[in-house]
Amino acid sequence: MDKTLLIVDDEPEIVELLRLYLENEGYKIQEAYDGAQALDIITKNQNIDLVLVDLMMPNIDGFQLIKKLRNDFHLPIIILSAKSEDSDKILGLGLGADDYIPKPFNPLEVVARVRAQLRRSYIFNNAFHKEIKEKESTRVVVGDLQLDLDSFSIIIAGNPKALTKTEYKILELLMSSPGRVYTKQQIFEKVWNDYYLGGGEEDNTINVHISKIREKIEENPKLPKYLKTIRGLGYKFEKEV
């Protein structure tokens, strides 16, 4: 199962009982007898997957510990406490605990709650990493240039430059297929979403926007290395520079 749990309780008998049941389920167990010791273990051991914490403890109590953990770590927290008043439950959960089990408890229920919290954490982490990957995919990268599809900007060697809506749409089209030549008709119809009739006005509109883009992305706009003109055809974005 390869999951490590931290039991934080100032009653050794409870720690030993929980250890017995949880190790029987295949979990690795760390133990602490006050909040300060728990913080030290979690700070030094980044592999803690879940914390079981009592509320009434010396040095740093459970409430303080939960608050500190939520500021710096993302991991499931289950409260085990003889304080069964609704106000204590509301405060503990409000500070960031994920579950609350009153004492005395059934150890098998604790095992079941641990399983449930680890399962939720697994689902959440998978969703989080998926979101990060999707976020990463919102950038089109060619050479030293990154087109940020969220902020509508072009990032050049780490420095962002704002784009107009039209400039962004042209770059998105060209950078998404580097090396491909797009005719002026294709560019106009995809970017302006209108029919290309062919003529000076439409061609001039495209030329002006290409020129402005080059001023933003090229070291020397008159000798572009990224956005190339293909005479008689149109434009392309170089694959490699």
PDB file of C-alpha atoms in Angstrom:
ATOM      1  CA  MET A   1       0.000   0.000   0.000  1.00  0.00           C
ATOM      2  CA  ASP A   2       3.065   2.177   0.601  1.00  0.00           C
ATOM      3  CA  LYS A   3       1.262   4.994   2.447  1.00  0.00           C
ATOM      4  CA  THR A   4       2.709   6.619   5.565  1.00  0.00           C
ATOM      5  CA  LEU A   5       0.385   7.912   8.282  1.00  0.00           C
ATOM      6  CA  LEU A   6       1.248  10.148  11.222  1.00  0.00           C
ATOM      7  CA  ILE A   7      -0.654   9.551  14.467  1.00  0.00           C
ATOM      8  CA  VAL A   8      -0.562  12.576  16.788  1.00  0.00           C
ATOM      9  CA  ASP A   9      -1.948  11.903  20.277  1.00  0.00           C
ATOM     10  CA  ASP A  10      -0.615  12.374  23.815  1.00  0.00           C
ATOM     11  CA  GLU A  11      -2.131   9.064  24.946  1.00  0.00           C
ATOM     12  CA  PRO A  12       0.323   6.220  24.152  1.00  0.00           C
ATOM     13  CA  GLU A  13      -2.411   3.587  24.477  1.00  0.00           C
ATOM     14  CA  ILE A  14      -4.432   5.180  21.661  1.00  0.00           C
ATOM     15  CA  VAL A  15      -1.355   5.553  19.476  1.00  0.00           C
ATOM     16  CA  GLU A  16      -0.516   1.862  19.995  1.00  0.00           C
ATOM     17  CA  LEU A  17      -4.098   0.754  19.264  1.00  0.00           C
ATOM     18  CA  LEU A  18      -4.237   2.737  16.037  1.00  0.00           C
ATOM     19  CA  ARG A  19      -0.785   1.538  15.032  1.00  0.00           C
ATOM     20  CA  LEU A  20      -1.874  -2.090  15.465  1.00  0.00           C
ATOM     21  CA  TYR A  21      -4.946  -1.762  13.251  1.00  0.00           C
ATOM     22  CA  LEU A  22      -3.404   0.480  10.611  1.00  0.00           C
ATOM     23  CA  GLU A  23      -0.196  -1.509  10.227  1.00  0.00           C
ATOM     24  CA  ASN A  24      -2.377  -4.585   9.818  1.00  0.00           C
ATOM     25  CA  GLU A  25      -3.846  -2.821   6.756  1.00  0.00           C
ATOM     26  CA  GLY A  26      -0.376  -2.307   5.312  1.00  0.00           C
ATOM     27  CA  TYR A  27       0.188   1.335   6.264  1.00  0.00           C
ATOM     28  CA  LYS A  28       3.507   2.646   7.556  1.00  0.00           C
ATOM     29  CA  ILE A  29       3.154   4.535  10.832  1.00  0.00           C
ATOM     30  CA  GLN A  30       4.935   7.529  12.323  1.00  0.00           C
ATOM     31  CA  GLU A  31       3.915   8.788  15.765  1.00  0.00           C
ATOM     32  CA  ALA A  32       4.049  12.044  17.714  1.00  0.00           C
ATOM     33  CA  TYR A  33       2.811  12.944  21.181  1.00  0.00           C
ATOM     34  CA  ASP A  34       2.287  16.688  20.747  1.00  0.00           C
ATOM     35  CA  GLY A  35       1.845  19.215  17.969  1.00  0.00           C
ATOM     36  CA  ALA A  36       5.428  20.463  18.024  1.00  0.00           C
ATOM     37  CA  GLN A  37       6.813  16.964  17.535  1.00  0.00           C
ATOM     38  CA  ALA A  38       4.300  16.366  14.732  1.00  0.00           C
ATOM     39  CA  LEU A  39       5.358  19.527  12.897  1.00  0.00           C
ATOM     40  CA  ASP A  40       8.996  18.510  13.166  1.00  0.00           C
ATOM     41  CA  ILE A  41       8.267  15.067  11.688  1.00  0.00           C
ATOM     42  CA  ILE A  42       6.163  16.438   8.821  1.00  0.00           C
ATOM     43  CA  THR A  43       8.711  19.130   7.972  1.00  0.00           C
ATOM     44  CA  LYS A  44      11.546  16.613   7.850  1.00  0.00           C
ATOM     45  CA  ASN A  45       9.534  13.821   6.221  1.00  0.00           C
ATOM     46  CA  GLN A  46       7.729  15.027   3.116  1.00  0.00           C
ATOM     47  CA  ASN A  47       6.295  11.545   2.529  1.00  0.00           C
ATOM     48  CA  ILE A  48       3.525  11.748   5.146  1.00  0.00           C
ATOM     49  CA  ASP A  49       0.263  10.921   3.329  1.00  0.00           C
ATOM     50  CA  LEU A  50      -2.300  11.504   6.113  1.00  0.00           C
ATOM     51  CA  VAL A  51      -2.407  12.823   9.691  1.00  0.00           C
ATOM     52  CA  LEU A  52      -4.593  11.552  12.524  1.00  0.00           C
ATOM     53  CA  VAL A  53      -4.603  14.248  15.190  1.00  0.00           C
ATOM     54  CA  ASP A  54      -6.005  14.684  18.690  1.00  0.00           C
ATOM     55  CA  LEU A  55      -7.160  18.154  19.718  1.00  0.00           C
ATOM     56  CA  MET A  56      -6.122  18.335  23.365  1.00  0.00           C
ATOM     57  CA  MET A  57      -2.312  18.074  23.460  1.00  0.00           C
ATOM     58  CA  PRO A  58       0.583  19.904  25.167  1.00  0.00           C
ATOM     59  CA  ASN A  59       2.841  22.487  23.512  1.00  0.00           C
ATOM     60  CA  ILE A  60       0.921  22.908  20.269  1.00  0.00           C
ATOM     61  CA  ASP A  61      -2.650  21.649  20.436  1.00  0.00           C
ATOM     62  CA  GLY A  62      -4.590  20.033  17.601  1.00  0.00           C
ATOM     63  CA  PHE A  63      -6.292  23.246  16.497  1.00  0.00           C
ATOM     64  CA  GLN A  64      -2.967  25.073  16.161  1.00  0.00           C
ATOM     65  CA  LEU A  65      -1.397  22.098  14.406  1.00  0.00           C
ATOM     66  CA  ILE A  66      -4.185  21.877  11.821  1.00  0.00           C
ATOM     67  CA  LYS A  67      -3.924  25.593  11.111  1.00  0.00           C
ATOM     68  CA  LYS A  68      -0.165  25.386  10.609  1.00  0.00           C
ATOM     69  CA  LEU A  69      -0.428  22.287   8.402  1.00  0.00           C
ATOM     70  CA  ARG A  70      -3.032  23.871   6.166  1.00  0.00           C
ATOM     71  CA  ASN A  71      -0.797  26.889   5.610  1.00  0.00           C
ATOM     72  CA  ASP A  72       2.124  24.836   4.327  1.00  0.00           C
ATOM     73  CA  PHE A  73       0.991  21.346   3.311  1.00  0.00           C
ATOM     74  CA  HIS A  74      -1.728  19.632   1.365  1.00  0.00           C
ATOM     75  CA  LEU A  75      -2.554  16.300   2.977  1.00  0.00           C
ATOM     76  CA  PRO A  76      -5.671  14.731   4.534  1.00  0.00           C
ATOM     77  CA  ILE A  77      -6.235  15.448   8.232  1.00  0.00           C
ATOM     78  CA  ILE A  78      -8.573  13.408  10.436  1.00  0.00           C
ATOM     79  CA  ILE A  79      -9.390  14.643  13.935  1.00  0.00           C
ATOM     80  CA  LEU A  80      -9.721  12.055  16.732  1.00  0.00           C
ATOM     81  CA  SER A  81     -10.986  13.811  19.839  1.00  0.00           C
ATOM     82  CA  ALA A  82     -12.968  13.390  23.052  1.00  0.00           C
ATOM     83  CA  LYS A  83     -14.182  16.962  22.470  1.00  0.00           C
ATOM     84  CA  SER A  84     -17.458  16.083  20.827  1.00  0.00           C
ATOM     85  CA  GLU A  85     -19.235  19.435  21.051  1.00  0.00           C
ATOM     86  CA  ASP A  86     -20.543  20.780  17.760  1.00  0.00           C
ATOM     87  CA  SER A  87     -18.503  23.968  18.185  1.00  0.00           C
ATOM     88  CA  ASP A  88     -15.259  21.943  18.354  1.00  0.00           C
ATOM     89  CA  LYS A  89     -16.208  19.959  15.262  1.00  0.00           C
ATOM     90  CA  ILE A  90     -17.092  23.107  13.356  1.00  0.00           C
ATOM     91  CA  LEU A  91     -13.849  24.822  14.412  1.00  0.00           C
ATOM     92  CA  GLY A  92     -11.684  21.805  13.548  1.00  0.00           C
ATOM     93  CA  LEU A  93     -13.282  21.313  10.151  1.00  0.00           C
ATOM     94  CA  GLY A  94     -13.267  25.048   9.541  1.00  0.00           C
ATOM     95  CA  LEU A  95      -9.508  25.181  10.135  1.00  0.00           C
ATOM     96  CA  GLY A  96      -9.013  22.609   7.404  1.00  0.00           C
ATOM     97  CA  ALA A  97      -9.505  19.110   8.832  1.00  0.00           C
ATOM     98  CA  ASP A  98     -11.134  16.663   6.424  1.00  0.00           C
ATOM     99  CA  ASP A  99     -12.952  14.459   8.937  1.00  0.00           C
ATOM    100  CA  TYR A 100     -13.839  14.307  12.641  1.00  0.00           C
ATOM    101  CA  ILE A 101     -14.126  11.082  14.654  1.00  0.00           C
ATOM    102  CA  PRO A 102     -15.164  11.383  18.324  1.00  0.00           C
ATOM    103  CA  LYS A 103     -13.585   9.292  21.068  1.00  0.00           C
ATOM    104  CA  PRO A 104     -14.175   6.557  22.029  1.00  0.00           C
ATOM    105  CA  PHE A 105     -14.044   5.192  18.498  1.00  0.00           C
ATOM    106  CA  ASN A 106     -14.204   1.871  16.718  1.00  0.00           C
ATOM    107  CA  PRO A 107     -10.718   1.222  15.250  1.00  0.00           C
ATOM    108  CA  LEU A 108     -12.297  -0.406  12.198  1.00  0.00           C
ATOM    109  CA  GLU A 109     -14.222   2.799  11.533  1.00  0.00           C
ATOM    110  CA  VAL A 110     -10.959   4.747  11.710  1.00  0.00           C
ATOM    111  CA  VAL A 111      -9.416   2.374   9.161  1.00  0.00           C
ATOM    112  CA  ALA A 112     -12.408   2.867   6.859  1.00  0.00           C
ATOM    113  CA  ARG A 113     -12.246   6.668   7.209  1.00  0.00           C
ATOM    114  CA  VAL A 114      -8.501   6.618   6.491  1.00  0.00           C
ATOM    115  CA  ARG A 115      -9.098   4.611   3.334  1.00  0.00           C
ATOM    116  CA  ALA A 116     -11.797   7.041   2.229  1.00  0.00           C
ATOM    117  CA  GLN A 117      -9.616  10.119   2.782  1.00  0.00           C
ATOM    118  CA  LEU A 118      -6.646   8.607   0.969  1.00  0.00           C
ATOM    119  CA  ARG A 119      -8.909   7.698  -1.940  1.00  0.00           C
ATOM    120  CA  ARG A 120     -10.241  11.260  -2.128  1.00  0.00           C
ATOM    121  CA  SER A 121      -6.719  12.639  -1.917  1.00  0.00           C
ATOM    122  CA  TYR A 122      -5.639  10.372  -4.772  1.00  0.00           C
ATOM    123  CA  ILE A 123      -8.532  11.539  -6.946  1.00  0.00           C
ATOM    124  CA  PHE A 124      -7.854  15.190  -6.090  1.00  0.00           C
ATOM    125  CA  ASN A 125      -4.120  14.911  -6.841  1.00  0.00           C
ATOM    126  CA  ASN A 126      -4.805  13.229 -10.166  1.00  0.00           C
ATOM    127  CA  ALA A 127      -7.234  16.001 -11.072  1.00  0.00           C
ATOM    128  CA  PHE A 128      -4.711  18.625  -9.948  1.00  0.00           C
ATOM    129  CA  HIS A 129      -1.895  17.172 -12.065  1.00  0.00           C
ATOM    130  CA  LYS A 130      -4.251  16.860 -15.003  1.00  0.00           C
ATOM    131  CA  GLU A 131      -5.122  20.537 -14.620  1.00  0.00           C
ATOM    132  CA  ILE A 132      -1.421  21.428 -14.524  1.00  0.00           C
ATOM    133  CA  LYS A 133      -0.805  19.451 -17.708  1.00  0.00           C
ATOM    134  CA  GLU A 134      -3.765  21.136 -19.361  1.00  0.00           C
ATOM    135  CA  LYS A 135      -2.419  24.467 -18.159  1.00  0.00           C
ATOM    136  CA  GLU A 136       0.977  23.663 -19.643  1.00  0.00           C
ATOM    137  CA  SER A 137      -0.704  22.727 -22.904  1.00  0.00           C
ATOM    138  CA  THR A 138      -2.142  26.244 -23.141  1.00  0.00           C
ATOM    139  CA  ARG A 139       1.249  27.433 -24.336  1.00  0.00           C
ATOM    140  CA  VAL A 140       2.472  26.944 -27.879  1.00  0.00           C
ATOM    141  CA  VAL A 141       6.270  26.847 -27.910  1.00  0.00           C
ATOM    142  CA  VAL A 142       8.498  27.388 -30.926  1.00  0.00           C
ATOM    143  CA  GLY A 143      12.185  28.026 -30.260  1.00  0.00           C
ATOM    144  CA  ASP A 144      12.553  30.821 -27.703  1.00  0.00           C
ATOM    145  CA  LEU A 145       8.973  31.946 -28.215  1.00  0.00           C
ATOM    146  CA  GLN A 146       5.978  30.882 -26.135  1.00  0.00           C
ATOM    147  CA  LEU A 147       2.463  31.893 -27.086  1.00  0.00           C
ATOM    148  CA  ASP A 148       0.380  32.003 -23.903  1.00  0.00           C
ATOM    149  CA  LEU A 149      -3.174  31.086 -24.842  1.00  0.00           C
ATOM    150  CA  ASP A 150      -4.544  32.322 -21.506  1.00  0.00           C
ATOM    151  CA  SER A 151      -3.043  35.800 -21.302  1.00  0.00           C
ATOM    152  CA  PHE A 152      -2.950  36.434 -25.078  1.00  0.00           C
ATOM    153  CA  SER A 153       0.720  37.332 -24.888  1.00  0.00           C
ATOM    154  CA  ILE A 154       3.935  36.228 -26.538  1.00  0.00           C
ATOM    155  CA  ILE A 155       6.778  35.344 -24.190  1.00  0.00           C
ATOM    156  CA  ILE A 156      10.231  35.966 -25.626  1.00  0.00           C
ATOM    157  CA  ALA A 157      13.131  34.552 -23.584  1.00  0.00           C
ATOM    158  CA  GLY A 158      10.980  34.875 -20.468  1.00  0.00           C
ATOM    159  CA  ASN A 159       9.725  38.390 -21.220  1.00  0.00           C
ATOM    160  CA  PRO A 160       6.005  38.698 -22.048  1.00  0.00           C
ATOM    161  CA  LYS A 161       4.730  41.129 -24.659  1.00  0.00           C
ATOM    162  CA  ALA A 162       1.060  41.909 -25.065  1.00  0.00           C
ATOM    163  CA  LEU A 163      -0.675  41.121 -28.345  1.00  0.00           C
ATOM    164  CA  THR A 164      -3.808  42.483 -29.922  1.00  0.00           C
ATOM    165  CA  LYS A 165      -6.598  39.993 -30.511  1.00  0.00           C
ATOM    166  CA  THR A 166      -5.821  39.805 -34.217  1.00  0.00           C
ATOM    167  CA  GLU A 167      -2.063  39.465 -33.703  1.00  0.00           C
ATOM    168  CA  TYR A 168      -2.720  36.663 -31.242  1.00  0.00           C
ATOM    169  CA  LYS A 169      -5.010  34.813 -33.678  1.00  0.00           C
ATOM    170  CA  ILE A 170      -2.445  35.055 -36.472  1.00  0.00           C
ATOM    171  CA  LEU A 171       0.329  33.747 -34.228  1.00  0.00           C
ATOM    172  CA  GLU A 172      -1.858  30.971 -32.849  1.00  0.00           C
ATOM    173  CA  LEU A 173      -2.581  29.820 -36.411  1.00  0.00           C
ATOM    174  CA  LEU A 174       1.024  29.946 -37.600  1.00  0.00           C
ATOM    175  CA  MET A 175       2.783  28.722 -34.432  1.00  0.00           C
ATOM    176  CA  SER A 176       0.434  25.772 -33.979  1.00  0.00           C
ATOM    177  CA  SER A 177       1.728  24.346 -37.280  1.00  0.00           C
ATOM    178  CA  PRO A 178       5.344  25.506 -37.582  1.00  0.00           C
ATOM    179  CA  GLY A 179       6.811  24.912 -41.010  1.00  0.00           C
ATOM    180  CA  ARG A 180       3.441  24.953 -42.739  1.00  0.00           C
ATOM    181  CA  VAL A 181       2.835  27.659 -45.317  1.00  0.00           C
ATOM    182  CA  TYR A 182      -0.457  29.526 -45.019  1.00  0.00           C
ATOM    183  CA  THR A 183      -1.760  31.535 -47.945  1.00  0.00           C
ATOM    184  CA  LYS A 184      -3.145  34.995 -47.395  1.00  0.00           C
ATOM    185  CA  GLN A 185      -6.581  33.630 -48.164  1.00  0.00           C
ATOM    186  CA  GLN A 186      -6.266  30.960 -45.463  1.00  0.00           C
ATOM    187  CA  ILE A 187      -4.983  33.482 -42.933  1.00  0.00           C
ATOM    188  CA  PHE A 188      -7.703  36.012 -43.690  1.00  0.00           C
ATOM    189  CA  GLU A 189     -10.588  33.542 -43.604  1.00  0.00           C
ATOM    190  CA  LYS A 190      -9.413  31.831 -40.395  1.00  0.00           C
ATOM    191  CA  VAL A 191      -8.419  34.970 -38.495  1.00  0.00           C
ATOM    192  CA  TRP A 192     -11.052  37.450 -39.680  1.00  0.00           C
ATOM    193  CA  ASN A 193     -13.699  34.758 -40.201  1.00  0.00           C
ATOM    194  CA  ASP A 194     -14.748  36.346 -43.480  1.00  0.00           C
ATOM    195  CA  TYR A 195     -14.530  35.556 -47.179  1.00  0.00           C
ATOM    196  CA  TYR A 196     -11.288  36.498 -48.895  1.00  0.00           C
ATOM    197  CA  LEU A 197     -12.146  38.259 -52.128  1.00  0.00           C
ATOM    198  CA  GLY A 198      -8.556  38.997 -53.033  1.00  0.00           C
ATOM    199  CA  GLY A 199      -7.408  42.500 -53.400  1.00  0.00           C
ATOM    200  CA  GLY A 200      -5.314  45.318 -52.070  1.00  0.00           C
ATOM    201  CA  GLU A 201      -7.339  46.109 -48.949  1.00  0.00           C
ATOM    202  CA  GLU A 202      -7.374  42.561 -47.533  1.00  0.00           C
ATOM    203  CA  ASP A 203      -3.735  41.923 -48.431  1.00  0.00           C
ATOM    204  CA  ASN A 204      -2.711  45.248 -46.935  1.00  0.00           C
ATOM    205  CA  THR A 205      -4.562  44.409 -43.691  1.00  0.00           C
ATOM    206  CA  ILE A 206      -2.658  41.129 -43.389  1.00  0.00           C
ATOM    207  CA  ASN A 207       0.666  42.781 -44.245  1.00  0.00           C
ATOM    208  CA  VAL A 208       0.200  45.460 -41.576  1.00  0.00           C
ATOM    209  CA  HIS A 209      -0.507  42.887 -38.871  1.00  0.00           C
ATOM    210  CA  ILE A 210       2.411  40.695 -39.926  1.00  0.00           C
ATOM    211  CA  SER A 211       4.657  43.752 -39.765  1.00  0.00           C
ATOM    212  CA  LYS A 212       3.459  44.613 -36.231  1.00  0.00           C
ATOM    213  CA  ILE A 213       3.974  41.029 -35.079  1.00  0.00           C
ATOM    214  CA  ARG A 214       7.527  41.042 -36.432  1.00  0.00           C
ATOM    215  CA  GLU A 215       8.254  44.237 -34.518  1.00  0.00           C
ATOM    216  CA  LYS A 216       7.329  42.384 -31.335  1.00  0.00           C
ATOM    217  CA  ILE A 217       9.006  39.011 -31.879  1.00  0.00           C
ATOM    218  CA  GLU A 218      11.962  39.583 -34.183  1.00  0.00           C
ATOM    219  CA  GLU A 219      15.368  41.007 -33.267  1.00  0.00           C
ATOM    220  CA  ASN A 220      15.494  42.539 -36.717  1.00  0.00           C
ATOM    221  CA  PRO A 221      11.990  42.836 -38.240  1.00  0.00           C
ATOM    222  CA  LYS A 222      13.503  43.504 -41.683  1.00  0.00           C
ATOM    223  CA  LEU A 223      15.389  40.187 -41.527  1.00  0.00           C
ATOM    224  CA  PRO A 224      12.886  37.946 -39.735  1.00  0.00           C
ATOM    225  CA  LYS A 225      14.044  34.563 -38.518  1.00  0.00           C
ATOM    226  CA  TYR A 226      10.709  33.341 -37.160  1.00  0.00           C
ATOM    227  CA  LEU A 227       7.895  34.709 -39.306  1.00  0.00           C
ATOM    228  CA  LYS A 228       8.945  34.191 -42.920  1.00  0.00           C
ATOM    229  CA  THR A 229       7.362  35.422 -46.139  1.00  0.00           C
ATOM    230  CA  ILE A 230       7.041  32.779 -48.829  1.00  0.00           C
ATOM    231  CA  ARG A 231       6.854  34.800 -52.024  1.00  0.00           C
ATOM    232  CA  GLY A 232       3.839  34.114 -54.167  1.00  0.00           C
ATOM    233  CA  LEU A 233       2.277  31.920 -51.479  1.00  0.00           C
ATOM    234  CA  GLY A 234       1.969  33.477 -48.037  1.00  0.00           C
ATOM    235  CA  TYR A 235       3.656  33.072 -44.641  1.00  0.00           C
ATOM    236  CA  LYS A 236       5.043  30.388 -42.379  1.00  0.00           C
ATOM    237  CA  PHE A 237       6.504  30.135 -38.909  1.00  0.00           C
ATOM    238  CA  GLU A 238       9.909  28.456 -38.864  1.00  0.00           C
ATOM    239  CA  LYS A 239      10.135  25.121 -37.014  1.00  0.00           C
ATOM    240  CA  GLU A 240      13.676  25.729 -35.824  1.00  0.00           C
ATOM    241  CA  VAL A 241      15.625  28.919 -35.502  1.00  0.00           C
TER     242      VAL A 241
END
